[in-house]
Amino acid sequence: MPDDFERMWDDLAPVGRSATSGGYFRQPWLSAERELAGWFEEQARARGLVVETDAMGNVVAWWGVSTSSTGDGGAVVTGSHLDSVLDGGAYDGPLGVVSALAAVDELRSRGFEPSRPIGVSVFVEEEGSRFGLACLGSRLATGAVSWERARELRDRDGVFLADGLEAAGLGGSPGTSLLHGVGTFVELHVEQGRDLVDRSAAVGVASGIWPHGRYRYEFRGAADHAGTTRMEDRADPMLTYAMTALAANKQARLAGERATFGRIDVTPNSTNSVPSAVTAWLDARASTASSLEELVGAVERQASERASRDGTSLVVKAESVSGEVTFSPALAARLAGPRGWPVIPTAAGHDAGILSAAGVPTAMLFVRNPTGVSHSPLETAAMDDCLAGVSALADVLAELSGDPVGELG
Ligand SMILES: [Zn+2]
């Protein structure tokens, strides 16, 4: 008898949790995340699912069919990710994976027999917390990023992705995508905002994802003594960075958009030295591609002007940019309409966005998050809402996989 939702949730709770903050450190291809990957395979096999893994560690566990029979394009896949941001919450990712397994159980207990294959998926490095490129696993699986480009990515310790994979017992040639034959993708996710709280709804459907990107700002100046160097003689990249962070915040607030500098590296990072370099990462999001371009352009312009006044230099590089995602409106209406679920947009990126951009009809379900906080140990969801999410997902899977192939609208 496979574990139920609450048992599975308890299994995951201690893995990768910080004793001091209560947050999670589940970076891809490292011990805590690998432990979860092993746990997932065990749970899938306990349910008799057929587990398929690719060279990156993406997994799809199939219900009741051999994987070769999914080649007709009719399979319905649901799942999420098991990695976390640094000091992240418990729900972002794992809620969708555990709910997917529990939804399979619920469908079986209802006596449901799918007409189309159902797969439960886990995509690796969704957060980009280690190699800097969000949704790396799904981007590789859909071909949005090539293996040649990805293998050159390096983590903070300078480890190449190819070596990180090898250390985790993975890697090699990417081979055929796991997503060959997938006709519909559904991701259930904790809401990363308070729309559902405001609407008093436990479950909602996503309309789309805002365009967003990550940009690396390299500010360079001249290292010098913090005591003996006169203020007017300095070329201090920290000042240029600080003004840039303020400008980004102001630009985003004025436009009703989002701009965040959440990570910086300082060289030499010494208390009594003027720094020689500051590298900072801008995360920017806006409701349309053109407004994102405007926002990012305005921040870069102000940063460059400031650099010329500070005697510093600036190079900006876009590390990843994701266009606007509109999930299939017909699918969203079909799922949400009869059930009275609200349809809401999000400014958070997801693997579902990558699959949608790759042409797979995609839907997302959100589960209410009472704090609205995410990417933090404060992220939460009530058990009743989680269970409502499982039932909602089971209903959606029943509807999508009960249709004969070719009839999805
Ligand atoms: Zn997530």
PDB file of C-alpha atoms in Angstrom, residues 48 82 125 129 149 154 163 182 188 220-221 243 253 320 336 350 364 382 390 408:
ATOM      1  CA  GLY A  48       4.122  -0.058 -10.125  1.00  0.00           C
ATOM      2  CA  LEU A  82      12.311  18.703  -6.097  1.00  0.00           C
ATOM      3  CA  GLU A 125      17.433  22.410 -11.604  1.00  0.00           C
ATOM      4  CA  SER A 129      20.078  27.865  -7.871  1.00  0.00           C
ATOM      5  CA  ARG A 149      25.785  25.216 -24.226  1.00  0.00           C
ATOM      6  CA  ARG A 154      29.583  26.443 -13.997  1.00  0.00           C
ATOM      7  CA  ASP A 163      31.332  17.212 -14.119  1.00  0.00           C
ATOM      8  CA  VAL A 182       3.625  14.046 -24.448  1.00  0.00           C
ATOM      9  CA  LEU A 188       0.376  21.823  -9.679  1.00  0.00           C
ATOM     10  CA  ARG A 220      34.753  46.990 -12.266  1.00  0.00           C
ATOM     11  CA  GLY A 221      36.820  49.601 -10.458  1.00  0.00           C
ATOM     12  CA  MET A 243      22.895  53.158  -7.102  1.00  0.00           C
ATOM     13  CA  ARG A 253       7.826  50.379  -8.650  1.00  0.00           C
ATOM     14  CA  SER A 320      18.410  33.834 -19.441  1.00  0.00           C
ATOM     15  CA  ALA A 336     -11.670  26.130 -14.372  1.00  0.00           C
ATOM     16  CA  HIS A 350       7.908  27.294 -14.030  1.00  0.00           C
ATOM     17  CA  MET A 364      -1.140  24.960 -14.116  1.00  0.00           C
ATOM     18  CA  ALA A 382      -2.812  24.249   4.867  1.00  0.00           C
ATOM     19  CA  VAL A 390      -4.765  16.521  -4.960  1.00  0.00           C
ATOM     20  CA  LEU A 408      -8.304  17.388 -26.484  1.00  0.00           C
TER      21      LEU A 408
END
